[in-house]
Short mmCIF file of C-alpha atoms and ligand atoms in Angstrom, two decimals:
data_model
loop_
_atom_site.label_atom_id
_atom_site.label_comp_id
_atom_site.label_asym_id
_atom_site.label_seq_id
_atom_site.Cartn_x
_atom_site.Cartn_y
_atom_site.Cartn_z
CA UNK A 1 4.94 5.93 -20.20
CA UNK A 2 8.64 5.13 -19.78
CA UNK A 3 9.86 8.51 -18.74
CA UNK A 4 13.43 9.72 -19.18
CA UNK A 5 15.43 12.97 -18.57
CA UNK A 6 17.87 14.77 -20.81
CA UNK A 7 21.27 15.99 -19.89
CA UNK A 8 22.47 19.23 -21.66
CA UNK A 9 25.96 20.53 -20.83
CA UNK A 10 26.88 24.08 -21.47
CA UNK A 11 30.15 25.24 -23.17
CA UNK A 12 31.45 27.46 -26.03
CA UNK A 13 33.87 27.21 -28.99
CA UNK A 14 36.54 29.35 -27.30
CA UNK A 15 38.28 26.41 -25.61
CA UNK A 16 39.04 24.54 -28.86
CA UNK A 17 38.01 21.07 -30.06
CA UNK A 18 40.11 19.11 -27.60
CA UNK A 19 38.46 20.63 -24.48
CA UNK A 20 35.08 20.20 -26.10
CA UNK A 21 35.79 16.54 -26.72
CA UNK A 22 36.80 16.03 -23.07
CA UNK A 23 33.68 17.83 -21.91
CA UNK A 24 31.49 15.48 -24.00
CA UNK A 25 33.25 12.34 -22.98
CA UNK A 26 32.90 13.22 -19.31
CA UNK A 27 29.29 14.25 -19.68
CA UNK A 28 28.52 10.97 -21.36
CA UNK A 29 30.28 9.08 -18.58
CA UNK A 30 28.37 11.06 -15.90
CA UNK A 31 25.00 10.50 -17.54
CA UNK A 32 25.59 6.77 -17.95
CA UNK A 33 26.76 6.37 -14.30
CA UNK A 34 23.83 8.45 -12.98
CA UNK A 35 21.35 6.51 -15.15
CA UNK A 36 22.33 3.37 -13.16
CA UNK A 37 21.60 5.02 -9.83
CA UNK A 38 18.56 7.18 -10.51
CA UNK A 39 14.97 5.96 -10.99
CA UNK A 40 14.85 7.20 -14.56
CA UNK A 41 17.50 7.30 -17.33
CA UNK A 42 19.50 10.47 -17.72
CA UNK A 43 20.35 10.67 -21.42
CA UNK A 44 23.29 12.75 -22.58
CA UNK A 45 22.04 15.02 -25.44
CA UNK A 46 24.39 17.90 -26.27
CA UNK A 47 27.43 19.89 -25.35
CA UNK A 48 25.88 23.17 -26.30
CA UNK A 49 27.96 25.85 -27.92
CA UNK A 50 25.38 27.87 -29.94
CA UNK A 51 21.93 29.36 -29.55
CA UNK A 52 20.61 26.98 -32.22
CA UNK A 53 21.86 23.80 -30.54
CA UNK A 54 20.13 24.78 -27.31
CA UNK A 55 16.81 25.97 -28.97
CA UNK A 56 16.76 22.71 -30.97
CA UNK A 57 17.21 20.48 -27.91
CA UNK A 58 14.53 22.47 -25.98
CA UNK A 59 12.02 22.19 -28.91
CA UNK A 60 12.59 18.46 -29.01
CA UNK A 61 12.29 18.12 -25.25
CA UNK A 62 8.97 20.03 -25.31
CA UNK A 63 7.66 17.81 -28.13
CA UNK A 64 8.74 14.38 -26.80
CA UNK A 65 6.26 13.15 -24.19
CA UNK A 66 8.78 10.66 -22.74
CA UNK A 67 11.08 13.45 -21.85
CA UNK A 68 9.94 14.42 -18.36
CA UNK A 69 12.58 17.13 -17.80
CA UNK A 70 16.02 18.48 -18.56
CA UNK A 71 19.07 18.66 -16.42
CA UNK A 72 21.69 21.27 -17.30
CA UNK A 73 25.27 21.84 -16.12
CA UNK A 74 28.16 23.99 -17.27
CA UNK A 75 31.51 22.07 -17.18
CA UNK A 76 33.11 25.15 -18.56
CA UNK A 77 31.93 28.72 -18.95
CA UNK A 78 28.93 28.94 -21.33
CA UNK A 79 27.88 32.47 -22.10
CA UNK A 80 24.20 32.63 -21.22
CA UNK A 81 22.73 34.92 -23.92
CA UNK A 82 22.92 31.80 -26.15
CA UNK A 83 20.57 30.13 -23.72
CA UNK A 84 17.88 32.83 -23.73
CA UNK A 85 15.86 31.72 -26.77
CA UNK A 86 15.89 28.06 -25.78
CA UNK A 87 15.15 28.40 -22.09
CA UNK A 88 12.44 31.02 -22.71
CA UNK A 89 10.51 28.43 -24.73
CA UNK A 90 11.21 25.51 -22.31
CA UNK A 91 7.93 23.83 -21.23
CA UNK A 92 9.46 20.95 -19.26
CA UNK A 93 10.82 20.81 -15.72
CA UNK A 94 14.35 22.09 -15.46
CA UNK A 95 16.99 21.12 -12.95
CA UNK A 96 20.30 22.99 -12.84
CA UNK A 97 22.88 20.52 -11.43
CA UNK A 98 25.71 22.67 -10.08
CA UNK A 99 28.48 20.07 -9.87
CA UNK A 100 31.93 19.41 -11.22
CA UNK A 101 33.64 16.42 -12.76
CA UNK A 102 36.54 16.23 -10.30
CA UNK A 103 35.87 16.15 -6.57
CA UNK A 104 39.10 17.75 -5.40
CA UNK A 105 41.49 20.44 -6.53
CA UNK A 106 44.60 18.47 -7.58
CA UNK A 107 47.47 20.31 -5.84
CA UNK A 108 50.27 19.47 -8.30
CA UNK A 109 48.36 19.18 -11.48
CA UNK A 110 46.42 22.44 -11.24
CA UNK A 111 47.44 25.07 -13.86
CA UNK A 112 45.58 27.50 -16.15
CA UNK A 113 44.61 24.63 -18.57
CA UNK A 114 43.05 22.74 -15.69
CA UNK A 115 41.24 25.89 -14.57
CA UNK A 116 39.88 26.56 -18.04
CA UNK A 117 38.53 23.08 -18.38
CA UNK A 118 37.13 22.69 -14.90
CA UNK A 119 35.33 25.97 -14.22
CA UNK A 120 31.79 24.96 -13.26
CA UNK A 121 32.00 27.38 -10.27
CA UNK A 122 32.37 30.06 -12.99
CA UNK A 123 30.03 28.62 -15.60
CA UNK A 124 27.20 27.61 -13.27
CA UNK A 125 26.94 31.17 -11.89
CA UNK A 126 26.47 32.60 -15.41
CA UNK A 127 23.90 29.80 -16.02
CA UNK A 128 22.23 30.65 -12.75
CA UNK A 129 21.86 34.30 -13.59
CA UNK A 130 19.99 33.68 -16.80
CA UNK A 131 17.58 31.35 -14.95
CA UNK A 132 16.86 34.07 -12.45
CA UNK A 133 16.71 36.78 -15.11
CA UNK A 134 14.20 34.79 -17.12
CA UNK A 135 12.16 34.02 -13.96
CA UNK A 136 12.17 30.42 -15.07
CA UNK A 137 11.01 27.81 -12.48
CA UNK A 138 13.97 25.57 -11.84
CA UNK A 139 15.46 23.28 -9.23
CA UNK A 140 19.00 24.04 -8.23
CA UNK A 141 20.93 21.07 -6.81
CA UNK A 142 24.57 21.73 -5.81
CA UNK A 143 27.00 19.03 -4.84
CA UNK A 144 29.41 16.37 -6.11
CA UNK A 145 27.71 14.22 -8.77
CA UNK A 146 29.00 10.92 -7.23
CA UNK A 147 27.61 11.70 -3.73
CA UNK A 148 24.70 9.82 -2.44
CA UNK A 149 23.08 13.01 -1.20
CA UNK A 150 23.07 14.39 -4.75
CA UNK A 151 21.59 11.13 -6.09
CA UNK A 152 18.84 11.26 -3.52
CA UNK A 153 18.02 14.87 -4.35
CA UNK A 154 18.07 14.13 -8.07
CA UNK A 155 15.87 11.10 -7.48
CA UNK A 156 13.34 13.21 -5.52
CA UNK A 157 13.34 15.90 -8.22
CA UNK A 158 12.84 13.32 -11.02
CA UNK A 159 9.84 11.89 -9.21
CA UNK A 160 8.37 15.40 -8.62
CA UNK A 161 8.85 16.06 -12.37
CA UNK A 162 7.09 12.82 -13.23
CA UNK A 163 4.36 14.22 -10.94
CA UNK A 164 4.26 17.15 -13.45
CA UNK A 165 4.10 14.90 -16.52
CA UNK A 166 1.38 12.72 -15.13
CA UNK A 167 -1.28 15.43 -14.73
CA UNK A 168 -1.02 16.31 -18.43
CA UNK A 169 -2.74 13.03 -19.06
CA UNK A 170 -4.83 13.13 -15.86
CA UNK A 171 -8.57 12.31 -16.45
CA UNK A 172 -10.86 12.16 -13.42
CA UNK A 173 -14.08 10.17 -13.59
CA UNK A 174 -16.78 11.55 -11.31
CA UNK A 175 -19.63 9.30 -10.46
CA UNK A 176 -22.21 11.88 -9.46
CA UNK A 177 -21.50 15.35 -8.28
CA UNK A 178 -20.09 16.78 -5.01
CA UNK A 179 -21.77 16.22 -1.71
CA UNK A 180 -24.46 18.86 -1.34
CA UNK A 181 -23.52 22.18 0.27
CA UNK A 182 -19.80 21.41 0.85
CA UNK A 183 -17.44 24.30 -0.04
CA UNK A 184 -13.93 23.00 -0.02
CA UNK A 185 -14.47 20.14 -2.44
CA UNK A 186 -15.72 22.59 -5.06
CA UNK A 187 -13.50 24.42 -7.42
CA UNK A 188 -12.89 25.81 -10.92
CA UNK A 189 -12.46 22.85 -13.19
CA UNK A 190 -11.70 25.00 -16.18
CA UNK A 191 -8.87 26.75 -14.30
CA UNK A 192 -7.65 23.40 -13.00
CA UNK A 193 -7.44 22.09 -16.61
CA UNK A 194 -5.68 25.29 -17.88
CA UNK A 195 -3.16 25.25 -14.95
CA UNK A 196 -2.70 21.60 -14.16
CA UNK A 197 -3.96 19.79 -17.29
CA UNK A 198 -6.64 17.73 -15.54
CA UNK A 199 -9.75 16.69 -17.42
CA UNK A 200 -12.53 16.35 -14.84
CA UNK A 201 -15.82 15.04 -16.10
CA UNK A 202 -18.95 13.30 -14.80
CA UNK A 203 -20.48 9.94 -15.47
CA UNK A 204 -23.93 8.80 -14.27
CA UNK A 205 -24.10 6.41 -11.36
CA UNK A 206 -26.64 4.61 -13.56
CA UNK A 207 -23.91 3.92 -16.15
CA UNK A 208 -21.86 2.27 -13.43
CA UNK A 209 -24.85 0.18 -12.24
CA UNK A 210 -25.35 -1.03 -15.81
CA UNK A 211 -21.67 -1.93 -16.11
CA UNK A 212 -21.95 -3.80 -12.88
CA UNK A 213 -24.78 -5.90 -13.99
CA UNK A 214 -22.79 -6.95 -17.06
CA UNK A 215 -19.88 -8.26 -14.90
CA UNK A 216 -19.93 -12.10 -14.95
CA UNK A 217 -19.79 -14.44 -11.93
CA UNK A 218 -16.49 -15.86 -13.31
CA UNK A 219 -14.98 -12.33 -13.34
CA UNK A 220 -16.08 -11.90 -9.73
CA UNK A 221 -14.57 -15.27 -8.79
CA UNK A 222 -11.17 -14.13 -10.05
CA UNK A 223 -11.10 -10.92 -8.09
CA UNK A 224 -12.75 -12.49 -5.06
CA UNK A 225 -9.88 -15.00 -4.89
CA UNK A 226 -7.39 -12.25 -5.31
CA UNK A 227 -8.92 -10.55 -2.23
CA UNK A 228 -8.69 -13.71 -0.22
CA UNK A 229 -4.96 -14.11 -1.22
CA UNK A 230 -4.12 -10.61 -0.27
CA UNK A 231 -6.17 -9.85 2.87
CA UNK A 232 -7.41 -11.64 5.97
CA UNK A 233 -11.18 -12.21 6.07
CA UNK A 234 -13.14 -11.34 9.26
CA UNK A 235 -16.66 -11.75 8.03
CA UNK A 236 -19.06 -14.50 6.93
CA UNK A 237 -20.72 -12.12 4.54
CA UNK A 238 -19.32 -13.49 1.28
CA UNK A 239 -22.03 -11.77 -0.77
CA UNK A 240 -20.90 -8.40 0.43
CA UNK A 241 -17.34 -9.11 -0.56
CA UNK A 242 -18.44 -10.46 -4.01
CA UNK A 243 -20.60 -7.30 -4.45
CA UNK A 244 -17.52 -5.14 -3.84
CA UNK A 245 -15.61 -7.21 -6.42
CA UNK A 246 -18.39 -6.60 -8.89
CA UNK A 247 -18.19 -2.84 -8.21
CA UNK A 248 -14.41 -2.81 -8.61
CA UNK A 249 -14.47 -4.68 -11.88
CA UNK A 250 -17.13 -2.32 -13.28
CA UNK A 251 -15.41 0.83 -12.14
CA UNK A 252 -12.01 -0.35 -13.47
CA UNK A 253 -13.59 -1.17 -16.84
CA UNK A 254 -15.02 2.28 -17.07
CA UNK A 255 -11.91 4.03 -15.87
CA UNK A 256 -9.67 2.13 -18.22
CA UNK A 257 -11.95 2.58 -21.23
CA UNK A 258 -11.96 6.31 -20.74
CA UNK A 259 -8.24 6.58 -19.77
CA UNK A 260 -9.07 7.88 -16.32
CA UNK A 261 -6.50 7.50 -13.50
CA UNK A 262 -8.66 8.88 -10.72
CA UNK A 263 -12.33 8.86 -9.62
CA UNK A 264 -14.80 10.28 -7.19
CA UNK A 265 -18.20 9.20 -5.80
CA UNK A 266 -20.57 10.27 -3.12
CA UNK A 267 -22.56 8.41 -0.58
CA UNK A 268 -25.44 10.80 -1.39
CA UNK A 269 -25.75 9.34 -4.88
CA UNK A 270 -25.69 5.52 -4.88
CA UNK A 271 -28.88 5.17 -6.93
CA UNK A 272 -29.26 1.53 -7.87
CA UNK A 273 -26.19 0.35 -5.81
CA UNK A 274 -26.53 -1.69 -2.68
CA UNK A 275 -23.26 -0.59 -1.05
CA UNK A 276 -20.94 2.39 -1.12
CA UNK A 277 -17.76 0.96 -2.77
CA UNK A 278 -15.28 0.39 0.12
CA UNK A 279 -13.09 -2.62 -0.44
CA UNK A 280 -13.55 -1.96 -4.24
CA UNK A 281 -12.19 1.59 -3.96
CA UNK A 282 -9.40 0.56 -1.52
CA UNK A 283 -8.17 -2.19 -3.81
CA UNK A 284 -8.34 0.17 -6.79
CA UNK A 285 -6.26 2.84 -5.05
CA UNK A 286 -3.70 0.18 -4.12
CA UNK A 287 -3.19 -0.20 -7.86
CA UNK A 288 -2.41 3.49 -8.32
CA UNK A 289 -5.79 4.99 -9.05
CA UNK A 290 -6.71 8.22 -7.25
CA UNK A 291 -9.81 8.54 -5.16
CA UNK A 292 -11.71 11.39 -3.48
CA UNK A 293 -14.84 11.00 -1.37
CA UNK A 294 -17.98 13.18 -1.64
CA UNK A 295 -17.12 14.21 -5.20
CA UNK A 296 -13.73 15.71 -4.19
CA UNK A 297 -12.04 15.61 -7.57
CA UNK A 298 -9.06 17.74 -6.43
CA UNK A 299 -7.91 15.30 -3.74
CA UNK A 300 -8.61 12.39 -6.08
CA UNK A 301 -6.31 13.74 -8.83
CA UNK A 302 -3.68 14.68 -6.24
CA UNK A 303 -3.87 11.16 -4.79
CA UNK A 304 -3.15 9.66 -8.18
CA UNK A 305 -0.31 12.13 -8.71
CA UNK A 306 1.39 11.39 -5.37
CA UNK A 307 1.08 7.77 -6.02
CA UNK A 308 2.75 8.12 -9.40
CA UNK A 309 5.57 10.07 -7.71
CA UNK A 310 6.21 7.02 -5.39
CA UNK A 311 8.20 4.00 -6.27
CA UNK A 312 6.82 2.09 -9.21
CA UNK A 313 3.82 4.44 -9.56
CA UNK A 314 2.05 2.91 -6.54
CA UNK A 315 3.64 4.84 -3.67
CA UNK A 316 2.48 4.86 -0.07
CA UNK A 317 0.00 7.73 -0.44
CA UNK A 318 -3.72 7.66 0.09
CA UNK A 319 -6.88 9.66 0.43
CA UNK A 320 -7.40 10.71 4.12
CA UNK A 321 -9.72 12.70 6.20
CA UNK A 322 -9.23 14.43 9.53
CA UNK A 323 -11.88 13.07 11.88
CA UNK A 324 -11.29 13.52 15.57
CA UNK A 325 -8.60 14.58 18.18
CA UNK A 326 -7.09 13.06 21.25
CA UNK A 327 -6.33 16.12 23.46
CA UNK A 328 -4.81 14.52 26.59
CA UNK A 329 -1.74 16.55 27.58
CA UNK A 330 1.42 15.23 26.16
CA UNK A 331 -0.53 12.73 23.93
CA UNK A 332 -2.13 15.03 21.42
CA UNK A 333 -2.99 13.28 18.26
CA UNK A 334 -5.29 13.49 15.22
CA UNK A 335 -7.22 10.45 14.18
CA UNK A 336 -7.66 10.19 10.48
CA UNK A 337 -9.79 7.73 8.56
CA UNK A 338 -12.71 7.77 6.10
CA UNK A 339 -16.07 6.13 5.95
CA UNK A 340 -14.50 3.20 3.98
CA UNK A 341 -11.94 4.17 1.44
CA UNK A 342 -8.43 4.48 3.05
CA UNK A 343 -5.80 2.97 0.79
CA UNK A 344 -4.04 -0.18 1.98
CA UNK A 345 -0.67 1.23 0.91
CA UNK A 346 -0.79 3.12 4.21
CA UNK A 347 -1.20 -0.13 6.28
CA UNK A 348 1.22 -1.33 8.92
CA UNK A 349 -0.15 -4.82 8.97
CA UNK A 350 -2.21 -7.16 6.76
CA UNK A 351 -5.59 -5.58 6.29
CA UNK A 352 -8.66 -7.54 7.11
CA UNK A 353 -11.98 -7.55 5.26
CA UNK A 354 -14.94 -6.75 7.48
CA UNK A 355 -18.58 -5.91 6.85
CA UNK A 356 -20.40 -3.43 9.05
CA UNK A 357 -23.50 -1.29 8.91
CA UNK A 358 -22.87 2.18 7.44
CA UNK A 359 -25.49 4.54 8.65
CA UNK A 360 -24.51 7.51 6.48
CA UNK A 361 -25.73 7.53 2.83
CA UNK A 362 -28.22 5.14 1.28
CA UNK A 363 -26.59 1.75 1.69
CA UNK A 364 -29.19 -0.97 1.57
CA UNK A 365 -26.57 -3.56 2.62
CA UNK A 366 -23.52 -3.56 4.96
CA UNK A 367 -20.47 -2.61 2.81
CA UNK A 368 -17.32 -4.67 2.94
CA UNK A 369 -14.18 -2.67 3.71
CA UNK A 370 -10.53 -3.21 4.72
CA UNK A 371 -9.77 -2.40 8.31
CA UNK A 372 -6.12 -1.75 9.39
CA UNK A 373 -3.86 0.60 11.28
CA UNK A 374 -1.66 3.09 9.49
CA UNK A 375 2.23 2.87 9.61
CA UNK A 376 4.28 4.81 12.11
CA UNK A 377 6.78 7.30 10.67
CA UNK A 378 7.34 10.71 9.17
CA UNK A 379 4.79 11.72 6.59
CA UNK A 380 3.00 14.68 5.03
CA UNK A 381 -0.59 15.65 4.42
CA UNK A 382 -1.34 17.59 1.28
CA UNK A 383 -4.37 19.73 0.47
CA UNK A 384 -5.13 21.57 -2.82
CA UNK A 385 -7.75 24.35 -2.41
CA UNK A 386 -9.25 26.81 -4.79
CA UNK A 387 -8.78 30.34 -3.44
CA UNK A 388 -10.80 31.95 -6.29
CA UNK A 389 -8.46 32.94 -9.16
CA UNK A 390 -5.74 30.63 -7.99
CA UNK A 391 -4.95 27.27 -6.50
CA UNK A 392 -3.06 26.92 -3.22
CA UNK A 393 -1.19 23.79 -2.24
CA UNK A 394 -0.82 23.27 1.52
CA UNK A 395 1.63 20.74 2.89
CA UNK A 396 1.98 19.89 6.56
CA UNK A 397 4.71 17.69 8.12
CA UNK A 398 3.32 15.08 10.43
CA UNK A 399 4.54 12.21 12.45
CA UNK A 400 2.37 9.11 12.33
CA UNK A 401 2.36 6.81 15.42
CA UNK A 402 0.99 3.41 16.09
CA UNK A 403 -2.55 4.22 17.37
CA UNK A 404 -2.27 4.53 21.07
CA UNK A 405 -5.42 2.49 21.63
CA UNK A 406 -6.99 -0.46 19.78
CA UNK A 407 -10.49 1.15 19.26
CA UNK A 408 -12.07 -2.31 18.83
CA UNK A 409 -15.45 -0.85 17.81
CA UNK A 410 -14.12 1.46 15.07
CA UNK A 411 -15.05 -0.31 11.87
CA UNK A 412 -12.62 1.48 9.54
CA UNK A 413 -8.90 1.78 8.67
CA UNK A 414 -7.31 4.46 10.84
CA UNK A 415 -4.08 6.47 11.02
CA UNK A 416 -3.00 8.44 14.06
CA UNK A 417 -0.57 11.32 13.86
CA UNK A 418 0.80 14.48 15.36
CA UNK A 419 0.83 17.54 13.15
CA UNK A 420 3.83 19.87 13.24
CA UNK A 421 4.89 21.92 15.07
CA UNK A 422 2.47 20.44 17.69
CA UNK A 423 -1.14 19.40 17.34
CA UNK A 424 -2.94 22.54 18.36
CA UNK A 425 -0.49 25.04 16.77
CA UNK A 426 -0.47 22.82 13.67
CA UNK A 427 -4.30 22.87 13.65
CA UNK A 428 -4.27 26.67 14.00
CA UNK A 429 -1.92 26.94 11.04
CA UNK A 430 -3.88 24.53 8.85
CA UNK A 431 -7.15 26.32 9.59
CA UNK A 432 -5.56 29.70 8.97
CA UNK A 433 -4.24 28.61 5.58
CA UNK A 434 -7.73 27.11 4.69
CA UNK A 435 -6.59 23.47 4.39
CA UNK A 436 -9.33 20.98 3.71
CA UNK A 437 -10.60 18.10 5.90
CA UNK A 438 -9.70 15.86 2.87
CA UNK A 439 -6.01 15.36 2.24
CA UNK A 440 -3.53 13.02 0.54
CA UNK A 441 -1.40 11.43 3.25
CA UNK A 442 2.02 10.26 1.99
CA UNK A 443 4.77 8.36 3.65
CA UNK A 444 7.10 8.46 0.65
CA UNK A 445 6.62 11.89 -1.02
CA UNK A 446 8.40 14.65 0.76
CA UNK A 447 7.45 18.29 1.33
CA UNK A 448 10.47 19.42 -0.78
CA UNK A 449 9.05 17.35 -3.69
CA UNK A 450 5.66 19.03 -3.30
CA UNK A 451 7.43 22.45 -3.18
CA UNK A 452 9.20 21.45 -6.40
CA UNK A 453 5.93 20.33 -7.93
CA UNK A 454 4.16 23.51 -7.00
CA UNK A 455 6.90 25.60 -8.43
CA UNK A 456 6.82 23.68 -11.73
CA UNK A 457 3.00 23.92 -11.82
CA UNK A 458 3.20 27.63 -10.96
CA UNK A 459 0.80 27.44 -8.04
CA UNK A 460 1.01 28.79 -4.52
CA UNK A 461 2.84 26.64 -1.96
CA UNK A 462 2.32 26.81 1.82
CA UNK A 463 4.45 24.56 4.09
CA UNK A 464 3.60 24.02 7.80
CA UNK A 465 6.71 22.70 9.50
CA UNK A 466 8.14 22.19 13.07
CA UNK A 467 9.16 25.90 12.92
CA UNK A 468 5.82 27.37 11.86
CA UNK A 469 4.01 29.91 13.99
CA UNK A 470 0.53 31.22 13.33
CA UNK A 471 1.94 34.83 13.33
CA UNK A 472 4.63 34.15 10.74
CA UNK A 473 2.09 32.15 8.60
CA UNK A 474 -0.43 34.90 8.66
CA UNK A 475 2.24 37.32 7.38
CA UNK A 476 3.28 34.90 4.68
CA UNK A 477 -0.25 34.40 3.51
CA UNK A 478 -0.79 38.14 3.34
CA UNK A 479 2.26 38.59 1.17
CA UNK A 480 1.25 35.62 -1.03
CA UNK A 481 -2.18 37.08 -1.46
CA UNK A 482 -0.64 40.19 -2.95
CA UNK A 483 1.93 38.40 -5.01
CA UNK A 484 -0.52 35.94 -6.56
CA UNK A 485 -2.84 38.78 -7.58
CA UNK A 486 -0.20 40.03 -10.07
CA UNK A 487 1.22 36.64 -11.17
MN1 MN B 501 -15.00 12.81 3.40
#
């Protein structure tokens, strides 16, 4: 989908045709200039003066799937009762851009005519009131429209809004069910579809095995050569790599046939397969597909969504699992990995293909997988959990580092990080909030974008930052528990 955003500017008839013409000319100019700087086009749609104009544009925005959101601004005063009917029916993400055409107050030129034309400070407050009065979820961005900071914030919001559009088409293919007895990977799929739009359904592992046996050697050759071109090879076990290629081709065929952008599997159910997909899953996730291990469909869909929010729809986000800690004083870190399936978009260097024995699960043969270290830098980890009656999105700020030791016998991709505010307080906060051991780790989606996303999706949002304390968090969670009972 080629997404776009619509620009609607508020005004009224009171000012006369000349002012309205100026407003429109300037709004067109702003939309055109911003379109060149933002990741998605911002299309000027209307200088709104009546209830009908606003209602019409909102109806169209709701209906058009390429419209991922609307941006509004009041160049002049725009009485907000005329916005009520339209905004009340708005189903798309909304950003209120509180800006003005001119940067500075012109000392000599300013008179009452200038004030009447350039009164965003006045108009945007009336516009803000009706947003608050209607309890409409919206993003407010204030600043000069030519400033880089405003472009960056609009960019981030647009990407978050695309993260809202994508789930409406999100289908998750589950090969088998959840890992037996695990709680956090379960959840209400009916509620997830009602709230987030996800369609989560199961296919038999036997169907995949059948699909795999229909893959030709020629098809395997093509993907095998692609692997060799993209990754270093650190194994003589060509058969294992070719087997992963066969798995990837079969999974991709099934996903694409059903329009699925995310999938899960579980090592407990590999009936008829020789290897748990490792390299196959990693290479698929690098192409933008979401993945969750052990049947975790929530983290799988979230991975696909965060990837879509990244540049070009294949951002540096991947499925991650908290494994083990390094608790030496002053060097406290988490070590994250998974059995096999960490996405190479997180890699700091060229991943290498290796084959190793995998004791867990029912692997008859040693699975091929990509081994690498994660990048250093600021990142977030994201967990969506089902609280019973509602979904909670937990985001924690982390700082990833180059792993402080080489760990030569660890046969999987690994990322090392410090959670905020510090490792142990961060762990206390995470555990208090109920965050899962499965997360999406992202280097390019920000916590503010996830907050925007949660607001647009109307789900609970918990953010663990450098300033978090377990006491404050506990109070916040208590208040949220009450609030969400009545929402
Ligand atoms: Mn796992």
